[in-house]
Short mmCIF file of C-alpha atoms in Angstrom, two decimals:
data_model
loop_
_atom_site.label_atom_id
_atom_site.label_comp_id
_atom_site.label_asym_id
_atom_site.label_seq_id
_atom_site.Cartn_x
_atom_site.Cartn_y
_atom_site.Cartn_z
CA UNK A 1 15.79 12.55 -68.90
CA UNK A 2 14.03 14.03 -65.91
CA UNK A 3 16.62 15.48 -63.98
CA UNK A 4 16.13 13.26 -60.84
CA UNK A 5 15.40 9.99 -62.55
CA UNK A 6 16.99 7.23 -61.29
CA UNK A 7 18.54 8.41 -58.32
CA UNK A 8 16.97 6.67 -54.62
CA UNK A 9 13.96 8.79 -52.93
CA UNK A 10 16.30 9.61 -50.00
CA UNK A 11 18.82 11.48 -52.62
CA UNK A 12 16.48 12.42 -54.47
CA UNK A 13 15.37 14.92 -51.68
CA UNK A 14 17.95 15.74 -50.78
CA UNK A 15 18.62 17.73 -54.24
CA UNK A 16 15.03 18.91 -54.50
CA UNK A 17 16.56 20.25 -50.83
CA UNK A 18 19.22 21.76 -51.90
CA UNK A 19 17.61 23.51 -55.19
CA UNK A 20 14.51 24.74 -53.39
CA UNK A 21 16.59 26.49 -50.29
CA UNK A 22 20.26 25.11 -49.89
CA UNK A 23 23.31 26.64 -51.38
CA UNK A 24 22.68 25.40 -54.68
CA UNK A 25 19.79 27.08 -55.45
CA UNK A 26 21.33 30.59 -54.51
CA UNK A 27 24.01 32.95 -56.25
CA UNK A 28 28.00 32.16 -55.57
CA UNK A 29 27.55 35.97 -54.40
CA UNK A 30 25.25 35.06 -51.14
CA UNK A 31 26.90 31.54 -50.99
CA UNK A 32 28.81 28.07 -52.50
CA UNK A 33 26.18 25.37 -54.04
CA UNK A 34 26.69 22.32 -52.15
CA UNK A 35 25.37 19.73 -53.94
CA UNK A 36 25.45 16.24 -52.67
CA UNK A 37 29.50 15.70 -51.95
CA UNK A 38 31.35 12.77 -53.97
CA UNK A 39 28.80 10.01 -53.41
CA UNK A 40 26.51 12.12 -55.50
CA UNK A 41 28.87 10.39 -58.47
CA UNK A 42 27.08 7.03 -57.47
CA UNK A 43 23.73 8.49 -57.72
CA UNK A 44 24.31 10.18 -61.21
CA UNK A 45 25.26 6.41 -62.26
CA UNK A 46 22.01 5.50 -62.13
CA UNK A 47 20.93 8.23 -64.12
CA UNK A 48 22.79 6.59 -66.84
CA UNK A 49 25.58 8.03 -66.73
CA UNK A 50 28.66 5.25 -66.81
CA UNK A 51 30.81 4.62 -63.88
CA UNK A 52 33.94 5.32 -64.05
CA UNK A 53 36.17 2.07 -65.23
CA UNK A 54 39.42 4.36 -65.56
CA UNK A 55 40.29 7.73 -65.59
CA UNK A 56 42.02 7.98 -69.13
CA UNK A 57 41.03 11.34 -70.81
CA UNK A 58 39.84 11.65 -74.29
CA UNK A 59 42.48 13.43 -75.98
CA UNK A 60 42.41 16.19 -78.29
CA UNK A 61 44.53 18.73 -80.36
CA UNK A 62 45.67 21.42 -78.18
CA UNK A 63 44.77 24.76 -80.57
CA UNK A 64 45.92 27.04 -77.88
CA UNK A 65 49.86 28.20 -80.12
CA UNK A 66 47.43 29.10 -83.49
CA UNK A 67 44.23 30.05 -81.56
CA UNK A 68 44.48 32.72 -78.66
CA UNK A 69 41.41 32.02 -76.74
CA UNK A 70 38.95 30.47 -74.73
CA UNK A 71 35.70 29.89 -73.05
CA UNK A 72 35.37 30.15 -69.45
CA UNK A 73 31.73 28.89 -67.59
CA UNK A 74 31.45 29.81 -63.79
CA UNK A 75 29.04 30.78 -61.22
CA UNK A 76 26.97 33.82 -61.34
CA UNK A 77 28.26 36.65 -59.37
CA UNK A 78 31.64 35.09 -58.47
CA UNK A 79 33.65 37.40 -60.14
CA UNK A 80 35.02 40.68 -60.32
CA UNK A 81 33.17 43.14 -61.71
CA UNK A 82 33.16 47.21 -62.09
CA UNK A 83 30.95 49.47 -61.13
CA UNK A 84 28.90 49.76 -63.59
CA UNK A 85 28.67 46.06 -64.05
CA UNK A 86 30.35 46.45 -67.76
CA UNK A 87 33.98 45.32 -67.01
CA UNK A 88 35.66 42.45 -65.48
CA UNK A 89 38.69 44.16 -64.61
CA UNK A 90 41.24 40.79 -63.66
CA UNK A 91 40.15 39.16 -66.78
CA UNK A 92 40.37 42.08 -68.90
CA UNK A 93 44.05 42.44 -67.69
CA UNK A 94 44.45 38.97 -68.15
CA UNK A 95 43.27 39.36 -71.74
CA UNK A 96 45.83 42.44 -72.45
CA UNK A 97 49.01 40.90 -70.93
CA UNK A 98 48.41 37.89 -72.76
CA UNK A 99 46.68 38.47 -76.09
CA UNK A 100 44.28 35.50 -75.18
CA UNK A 101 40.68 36.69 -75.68
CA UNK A 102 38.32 35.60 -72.89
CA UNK A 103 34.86 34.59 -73.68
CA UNK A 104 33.42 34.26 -70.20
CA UNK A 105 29.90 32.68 -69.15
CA UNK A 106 27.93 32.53 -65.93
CA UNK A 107 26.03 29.81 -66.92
CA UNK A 108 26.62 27.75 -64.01
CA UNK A 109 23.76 27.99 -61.54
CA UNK A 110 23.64 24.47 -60.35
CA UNK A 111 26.31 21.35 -60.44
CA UNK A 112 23.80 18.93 -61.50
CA UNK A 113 22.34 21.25 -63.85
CA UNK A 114 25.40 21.93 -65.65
CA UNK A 115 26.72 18.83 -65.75
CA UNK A 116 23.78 17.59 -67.29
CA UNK A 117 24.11 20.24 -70.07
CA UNK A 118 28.04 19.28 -70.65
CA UNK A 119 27.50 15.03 -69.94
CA UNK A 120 26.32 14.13 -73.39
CA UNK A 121 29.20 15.97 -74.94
CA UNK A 122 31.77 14.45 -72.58
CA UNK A 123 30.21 10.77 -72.81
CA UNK A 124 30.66 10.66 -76.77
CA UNK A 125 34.48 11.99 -76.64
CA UNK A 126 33.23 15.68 -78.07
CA UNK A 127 34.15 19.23 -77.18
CA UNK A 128 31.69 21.01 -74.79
CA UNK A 129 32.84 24.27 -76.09
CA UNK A 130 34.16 25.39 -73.06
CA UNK A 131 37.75 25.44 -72.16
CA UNK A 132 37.50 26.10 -68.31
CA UNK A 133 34.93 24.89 -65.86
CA UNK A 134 34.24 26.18 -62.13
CA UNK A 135 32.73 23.24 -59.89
CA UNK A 136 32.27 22.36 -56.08
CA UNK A 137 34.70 19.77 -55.27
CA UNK A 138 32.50 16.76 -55.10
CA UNK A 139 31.62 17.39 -58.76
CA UNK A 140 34.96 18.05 -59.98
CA UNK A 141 36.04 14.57 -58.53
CA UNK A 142 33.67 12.83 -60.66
CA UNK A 143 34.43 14.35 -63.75
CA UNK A 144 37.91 13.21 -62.76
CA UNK A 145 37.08 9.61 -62.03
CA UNK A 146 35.01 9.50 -65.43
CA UNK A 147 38.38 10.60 -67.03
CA UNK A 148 36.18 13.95 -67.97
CA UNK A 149 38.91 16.56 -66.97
CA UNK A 150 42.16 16.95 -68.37
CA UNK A 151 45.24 16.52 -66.49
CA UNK A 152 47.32 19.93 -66.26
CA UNK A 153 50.61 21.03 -67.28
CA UNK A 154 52.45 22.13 -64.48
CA UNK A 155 54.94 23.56 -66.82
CA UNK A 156 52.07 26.66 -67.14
CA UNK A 157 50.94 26.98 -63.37
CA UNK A 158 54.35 28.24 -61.88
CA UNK A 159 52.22 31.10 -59.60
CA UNK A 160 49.70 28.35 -59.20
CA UNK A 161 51.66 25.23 -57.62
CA UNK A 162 54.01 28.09 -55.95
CA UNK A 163 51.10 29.93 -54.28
CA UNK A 164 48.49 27.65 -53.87
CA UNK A 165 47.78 26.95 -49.61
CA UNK A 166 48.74 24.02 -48.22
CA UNK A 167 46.02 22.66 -47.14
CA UNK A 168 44.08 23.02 -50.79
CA UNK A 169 46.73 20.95 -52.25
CA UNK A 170 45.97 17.07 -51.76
CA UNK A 171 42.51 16.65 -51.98
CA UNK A 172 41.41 13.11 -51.49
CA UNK A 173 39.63 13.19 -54.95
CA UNK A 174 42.19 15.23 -56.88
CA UNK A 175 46.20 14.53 -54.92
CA UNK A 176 48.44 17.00 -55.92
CA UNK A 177 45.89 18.81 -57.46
CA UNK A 178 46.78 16.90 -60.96
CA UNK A 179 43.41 17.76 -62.30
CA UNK A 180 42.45 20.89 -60.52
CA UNK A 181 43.52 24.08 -59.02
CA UNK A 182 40.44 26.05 -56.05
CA UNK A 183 38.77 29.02 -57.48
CA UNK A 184 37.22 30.17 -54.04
CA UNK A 185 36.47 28.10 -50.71
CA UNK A 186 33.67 28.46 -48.30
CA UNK A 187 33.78 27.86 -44.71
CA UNK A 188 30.80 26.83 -42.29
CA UNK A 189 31.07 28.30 -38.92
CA UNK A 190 28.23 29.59 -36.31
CA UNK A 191 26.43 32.74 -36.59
CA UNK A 192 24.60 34.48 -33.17
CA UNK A 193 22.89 37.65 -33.45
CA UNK A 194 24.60 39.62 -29.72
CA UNK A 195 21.04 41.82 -29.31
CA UNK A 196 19.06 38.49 -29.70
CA UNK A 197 21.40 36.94 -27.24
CA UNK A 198 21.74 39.77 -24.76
CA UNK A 199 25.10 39.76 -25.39
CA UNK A 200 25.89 36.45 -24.97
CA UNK A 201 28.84 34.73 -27.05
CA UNK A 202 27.57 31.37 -28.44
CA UNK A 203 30.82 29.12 -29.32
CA UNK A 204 29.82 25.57 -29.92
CA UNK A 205 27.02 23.56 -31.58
CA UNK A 206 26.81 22.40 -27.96
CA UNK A 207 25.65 25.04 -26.90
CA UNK A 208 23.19 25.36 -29.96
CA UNK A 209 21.73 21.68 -28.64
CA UNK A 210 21.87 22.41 -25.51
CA UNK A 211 21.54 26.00 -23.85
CA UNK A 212 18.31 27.05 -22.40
CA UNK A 213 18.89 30.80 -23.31
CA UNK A 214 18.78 29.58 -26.72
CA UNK A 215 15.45 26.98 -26.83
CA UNK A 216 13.03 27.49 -30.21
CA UNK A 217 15.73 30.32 -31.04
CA UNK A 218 18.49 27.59 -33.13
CA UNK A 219 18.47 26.99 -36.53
CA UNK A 220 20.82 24.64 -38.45
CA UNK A 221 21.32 23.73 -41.96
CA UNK A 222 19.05 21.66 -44.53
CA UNK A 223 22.54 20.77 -46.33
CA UNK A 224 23.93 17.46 -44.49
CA UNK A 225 27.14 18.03 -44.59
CA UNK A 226 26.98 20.91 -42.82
CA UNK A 227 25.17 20.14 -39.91
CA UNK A 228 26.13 16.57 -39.25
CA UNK A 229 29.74 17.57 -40.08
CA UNK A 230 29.78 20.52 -37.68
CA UNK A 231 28.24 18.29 -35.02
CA UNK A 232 30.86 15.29 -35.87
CA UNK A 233 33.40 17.70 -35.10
CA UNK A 234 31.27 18.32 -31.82
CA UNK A 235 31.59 15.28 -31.07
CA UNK A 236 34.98 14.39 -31.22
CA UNK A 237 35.00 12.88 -34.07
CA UNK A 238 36.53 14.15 -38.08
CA UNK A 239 34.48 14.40 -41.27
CA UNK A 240 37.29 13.26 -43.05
CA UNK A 241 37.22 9.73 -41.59
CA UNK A 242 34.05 9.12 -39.73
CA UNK A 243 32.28 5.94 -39.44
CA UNK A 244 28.59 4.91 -39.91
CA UNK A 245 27.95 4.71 -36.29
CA UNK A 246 29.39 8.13 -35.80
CA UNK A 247 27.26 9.24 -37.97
CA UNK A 248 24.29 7.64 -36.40
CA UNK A 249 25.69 9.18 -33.30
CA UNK A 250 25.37 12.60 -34.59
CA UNK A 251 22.09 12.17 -35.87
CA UNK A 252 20.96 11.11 -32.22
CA UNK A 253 22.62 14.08 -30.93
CA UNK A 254 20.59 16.44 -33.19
CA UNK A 255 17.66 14.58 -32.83
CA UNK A 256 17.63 15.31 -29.32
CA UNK A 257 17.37 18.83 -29.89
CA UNK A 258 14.92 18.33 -32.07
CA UNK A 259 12.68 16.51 -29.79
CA UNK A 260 13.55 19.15 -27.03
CA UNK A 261 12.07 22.05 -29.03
CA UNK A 262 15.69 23.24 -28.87
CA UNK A 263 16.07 23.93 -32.48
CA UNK A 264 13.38 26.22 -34.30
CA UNK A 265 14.53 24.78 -37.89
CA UNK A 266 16.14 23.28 -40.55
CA UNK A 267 17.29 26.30 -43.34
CA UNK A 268 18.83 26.85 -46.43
CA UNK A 269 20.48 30.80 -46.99
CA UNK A 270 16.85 31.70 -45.73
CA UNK A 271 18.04 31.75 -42.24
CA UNK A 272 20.00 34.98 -42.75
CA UNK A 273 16.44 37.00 -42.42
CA UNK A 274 15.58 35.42 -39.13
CA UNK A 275 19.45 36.00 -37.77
CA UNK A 276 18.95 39.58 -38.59
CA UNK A 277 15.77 39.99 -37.05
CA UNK A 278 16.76 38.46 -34.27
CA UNK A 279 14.00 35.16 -34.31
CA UNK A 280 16.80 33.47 -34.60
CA UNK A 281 19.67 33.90 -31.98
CA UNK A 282 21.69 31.56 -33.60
CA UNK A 283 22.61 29.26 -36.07
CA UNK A 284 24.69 26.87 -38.02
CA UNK A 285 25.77 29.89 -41.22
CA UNK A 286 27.68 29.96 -44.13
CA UNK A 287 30.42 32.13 -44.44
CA UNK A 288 29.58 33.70 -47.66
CA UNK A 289 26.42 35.06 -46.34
CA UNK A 290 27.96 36.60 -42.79
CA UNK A 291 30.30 38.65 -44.93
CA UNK A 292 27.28 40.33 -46.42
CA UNK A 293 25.37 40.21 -43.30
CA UNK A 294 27.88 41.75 -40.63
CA UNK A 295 28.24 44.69 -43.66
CA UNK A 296 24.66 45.68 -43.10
CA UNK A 297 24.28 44.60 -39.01
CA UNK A 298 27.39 44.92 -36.45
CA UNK A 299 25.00 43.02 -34.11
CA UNK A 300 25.53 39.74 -36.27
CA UNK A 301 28.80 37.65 -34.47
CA UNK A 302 30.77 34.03 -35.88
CA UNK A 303 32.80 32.01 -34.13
CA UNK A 304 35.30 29.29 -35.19
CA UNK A 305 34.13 25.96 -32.66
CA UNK A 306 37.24 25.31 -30.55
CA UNK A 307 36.15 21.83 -32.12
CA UNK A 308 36.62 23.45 -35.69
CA UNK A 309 34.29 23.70 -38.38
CA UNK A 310 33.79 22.47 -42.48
CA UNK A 311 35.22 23.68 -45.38
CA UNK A 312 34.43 23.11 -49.10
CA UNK A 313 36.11 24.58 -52.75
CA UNK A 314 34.92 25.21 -55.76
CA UNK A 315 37.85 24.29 -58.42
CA UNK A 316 38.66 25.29 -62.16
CA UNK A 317 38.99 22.18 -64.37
CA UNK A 318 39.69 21.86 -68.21
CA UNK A 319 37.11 19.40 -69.67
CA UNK A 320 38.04 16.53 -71.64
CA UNK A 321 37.47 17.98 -75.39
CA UNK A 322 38.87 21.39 -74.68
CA UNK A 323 41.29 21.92 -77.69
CA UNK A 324 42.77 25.46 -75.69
CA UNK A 325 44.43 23.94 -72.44
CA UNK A 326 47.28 25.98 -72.33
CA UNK A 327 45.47 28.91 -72.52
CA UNK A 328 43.21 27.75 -69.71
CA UNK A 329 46.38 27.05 -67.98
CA UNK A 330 47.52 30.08 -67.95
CA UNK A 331 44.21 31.88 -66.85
CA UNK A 332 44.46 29.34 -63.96
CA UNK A 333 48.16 30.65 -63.12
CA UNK A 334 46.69 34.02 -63.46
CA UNK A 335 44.52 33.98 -60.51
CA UNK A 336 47.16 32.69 -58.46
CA UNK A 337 49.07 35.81 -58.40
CA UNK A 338 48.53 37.48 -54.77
CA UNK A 339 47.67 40.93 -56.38
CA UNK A 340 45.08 39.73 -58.92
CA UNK A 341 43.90 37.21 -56.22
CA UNK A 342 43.31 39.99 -54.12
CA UNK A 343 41.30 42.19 -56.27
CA UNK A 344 39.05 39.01 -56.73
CA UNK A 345 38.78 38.64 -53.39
CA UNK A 346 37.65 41.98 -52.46
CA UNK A 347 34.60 41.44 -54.70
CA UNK A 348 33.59 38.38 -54.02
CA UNK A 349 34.21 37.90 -50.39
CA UNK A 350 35.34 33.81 -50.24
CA UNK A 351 38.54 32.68 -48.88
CA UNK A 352 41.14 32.53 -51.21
CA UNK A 353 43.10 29.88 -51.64
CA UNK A 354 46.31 31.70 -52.99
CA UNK A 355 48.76 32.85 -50.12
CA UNK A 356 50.10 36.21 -50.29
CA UNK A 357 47.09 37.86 -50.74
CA UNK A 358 46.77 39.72 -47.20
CA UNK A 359 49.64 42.22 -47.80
CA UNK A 360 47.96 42.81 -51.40
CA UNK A 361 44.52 42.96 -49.76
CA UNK A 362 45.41 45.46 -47.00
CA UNK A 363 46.03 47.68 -50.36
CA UNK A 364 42.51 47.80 -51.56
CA UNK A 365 40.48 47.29 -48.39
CA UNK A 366 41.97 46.59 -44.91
CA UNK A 367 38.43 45.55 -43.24
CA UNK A 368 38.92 42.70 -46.04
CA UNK A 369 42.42 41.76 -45.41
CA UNK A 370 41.63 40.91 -41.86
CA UNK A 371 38.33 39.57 -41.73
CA UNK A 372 39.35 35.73 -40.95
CA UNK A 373 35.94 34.60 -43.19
CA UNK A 374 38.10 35.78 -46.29
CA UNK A 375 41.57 35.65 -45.31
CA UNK A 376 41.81 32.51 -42.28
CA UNK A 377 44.25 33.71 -39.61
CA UNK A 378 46.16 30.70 -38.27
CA UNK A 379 43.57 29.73 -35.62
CA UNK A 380 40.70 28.88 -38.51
CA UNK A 381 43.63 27.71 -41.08
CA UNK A 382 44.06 24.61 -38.29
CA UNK A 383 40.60 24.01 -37.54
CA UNK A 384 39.29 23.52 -40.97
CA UNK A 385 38.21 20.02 -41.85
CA UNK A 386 36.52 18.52 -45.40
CA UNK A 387 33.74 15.86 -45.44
CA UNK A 388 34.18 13.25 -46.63
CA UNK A 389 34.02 11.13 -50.33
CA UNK A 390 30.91 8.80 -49.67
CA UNK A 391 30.10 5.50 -51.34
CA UNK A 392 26.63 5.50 -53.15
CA UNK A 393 25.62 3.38 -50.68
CA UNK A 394 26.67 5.42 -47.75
CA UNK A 395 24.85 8.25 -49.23
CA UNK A 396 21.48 6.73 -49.75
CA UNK A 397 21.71 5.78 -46.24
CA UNK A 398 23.18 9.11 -44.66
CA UNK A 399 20.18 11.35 -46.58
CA UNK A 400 17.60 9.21 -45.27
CA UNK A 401 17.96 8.95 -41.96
CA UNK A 402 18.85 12.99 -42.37
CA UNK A 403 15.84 13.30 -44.34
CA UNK A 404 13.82 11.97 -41.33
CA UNK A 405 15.42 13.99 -38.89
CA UNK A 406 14.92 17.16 -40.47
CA UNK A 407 11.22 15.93 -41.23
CA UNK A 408 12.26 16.16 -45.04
#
């Protein structure tokens, strides 16, 4: 099966999007893959892959007493790692306080792409041969609706369901985090380069539309969700419960800008060169990549919106077939202690979704501990909003008429 079969032209561009220059097709050190968000589910459905009636869970002997270990898949470059790139320190230590030997994979470049790899598996009731899975949320919540992830023992996660933020813990996909514990989240905020704007402070997407400082000098994101939900928020109005003609709304509002030779482009991660250099002034950015950026340019500035701006998570699941969920359990609880949270963390530069961490973080690397992009202060903790689930319908609809205004 062709990898886009089945799925409507307007989605299907929207991935071919997204793998080409969007957060998918880059490492989870530079930034999150995006992917599609929940609706995505709808459009998989059509590659024949059954919607999801129930979400009972194929069950299966739990090895994890007899057999100490387990396979763990995740993202390249998303986690600790020594200097010599030979040790994973956290998991090592995870592997001598427990006796549970890790086998650990980066083979997860791409949600679609790995789930493709596991679905056959998971459709006829077998084991994928992985215990523990790392995927952005709108993947993880179909797997849960297909009745593809295991349900967790809370019994195991005591540093987990103790630690875990607040506002991580209800998910609309996954309440009360039944199914799923964050491994990392990823904010989307603005970016300005202060040289490019002679030192002035750029604070809304407003002001990205609409400043004549600013004209052929913007650039916002391929990734929909992103720029339409950043310019919902604009608006008044909440990615979490928008309606169609809000959307349409937003889409006008861009478009303008558009027309008006306001905004120079439409980008994936590649608009971290032209921030630098200073073509572009200023932008719709991911988080992940200012971290890195601001490390190598003091010139490069973000700002939280006063409106507030869009958050995502990536999430650790235990796929239906996994015969060692304890032991994936307790990897999961692992992670959500503040000091081994922390040394994650510093490596990998996401906000954490375990609290505690700042006092442990201020131990390794202080610049860390307070940089709000890793750690939110309580300013960016209560402007953080999610996008989101979308029918399939809805998302056909949404990606064309993004499509077109992004000339897609």
């Amino acid at each position: 099966m062709e990898m886009f079969e089945g799925l409507s032209e307007p989605v299907r561009k929207a991935w071919e999007r997204s793998l080409t220059n969007g957060r998918a097709s880059l490492s989870r050190r530079r930034v999150l893959g995006a992917g599609l968000g929940v609706a995505g589910a709808g459009a998989l459905s059509a590659c024949g892959i059954p919607a999801a009636t129930n979400n009972q869970v194929v069950k299966s002997d739990d090895l994890s007493d007899k057999d100490k270990s387990l396979v763990f898949s995740n993202w390249q470059l998303y986690i600790d790692m020594s200097d010599d790139e030979k040790h994973m320190p956290t998991l090592e230590a995870f592997e001598k306080k427990t006796g549970i030997k890790v086998k650990y994979s980066d083979d997860i470049t791409d949600n679609v792409e790995f789930f493709a790899k596991i679905k056959p598996q998971l459709a006829a009731g077998q084991s994928t041969g992985r215990d523990l899975v790392v995927l952005t949320d709108w993947m993880a919540a179909r797997m849960i609706r297909l009745g593809w992830a295991q349900p967790l023992d809370p019994t195991y996660l005591p540093h987990a369901f103790t630690n875990l933020e607040q506002r991580f813990r209800n998910p609309d996909w996954d309440p009360g985090r039944a199914h799923s514990y964050p491994w990392q989240g990823i904010a989307t905020v603005i970016a300005y380069n202060e040289k490019a704007t002679k030192g002035k402070k750029v604070g809304s997407v407003s002001q990205l539309l609409d400043d004549p400082d600013l004209k052929g000098r913007v650039a916002m994101l391929s990734e929909m969700r992103d720029t339409i939900g950043m310019t919902l928020l604009d608006m008044g109005k909440q990615p979490e419960s928008f309606t169609a003609d809000d959307f349409d709304a937003a889409v006008a509002r861009v478009q303008k800008a558009v027309d008006g030779k306001q905004i120079r482009q439409f980008t994936g991660n590649e608009y971290t060169d032209g921030l630098a250099s200073g073509n572009i002034a200023a932008c719709v950015a991911w988080a992940g990549d200012l971290v890195q950026l601001q490390a190598d340019n003091p010139e490069i500035k973000f700002v939280i919106p006063p409106a507030g701006y869009i958050y995502s998570t990536d999430n650790m699941l235990v796929p239906a077939g996994s015969k060692h969920r304890k032991n994936a359990e307790l990897l999961i609880d692992w992670y959500y202690q503040p000091e081994i949270a922390a040394e994650l963390s510093a490596w990998v530069n996401y906000i954490t979704p375990c609290t505690g961490v700042y006092e442990e973080l201020l131990k390794i690397d202080e610049d860390v501990a307070n940089n709000p992009l890793i750690i939110p202060n309580a300013e960016m903790k209560a402007k953080a909003h999610p996008f989101r689930s979308l029918s399939s319908k809805e998302e056909t609809a949404f990606e064309d008429k993004f499509a077109k205004l992004i000339g897609a």
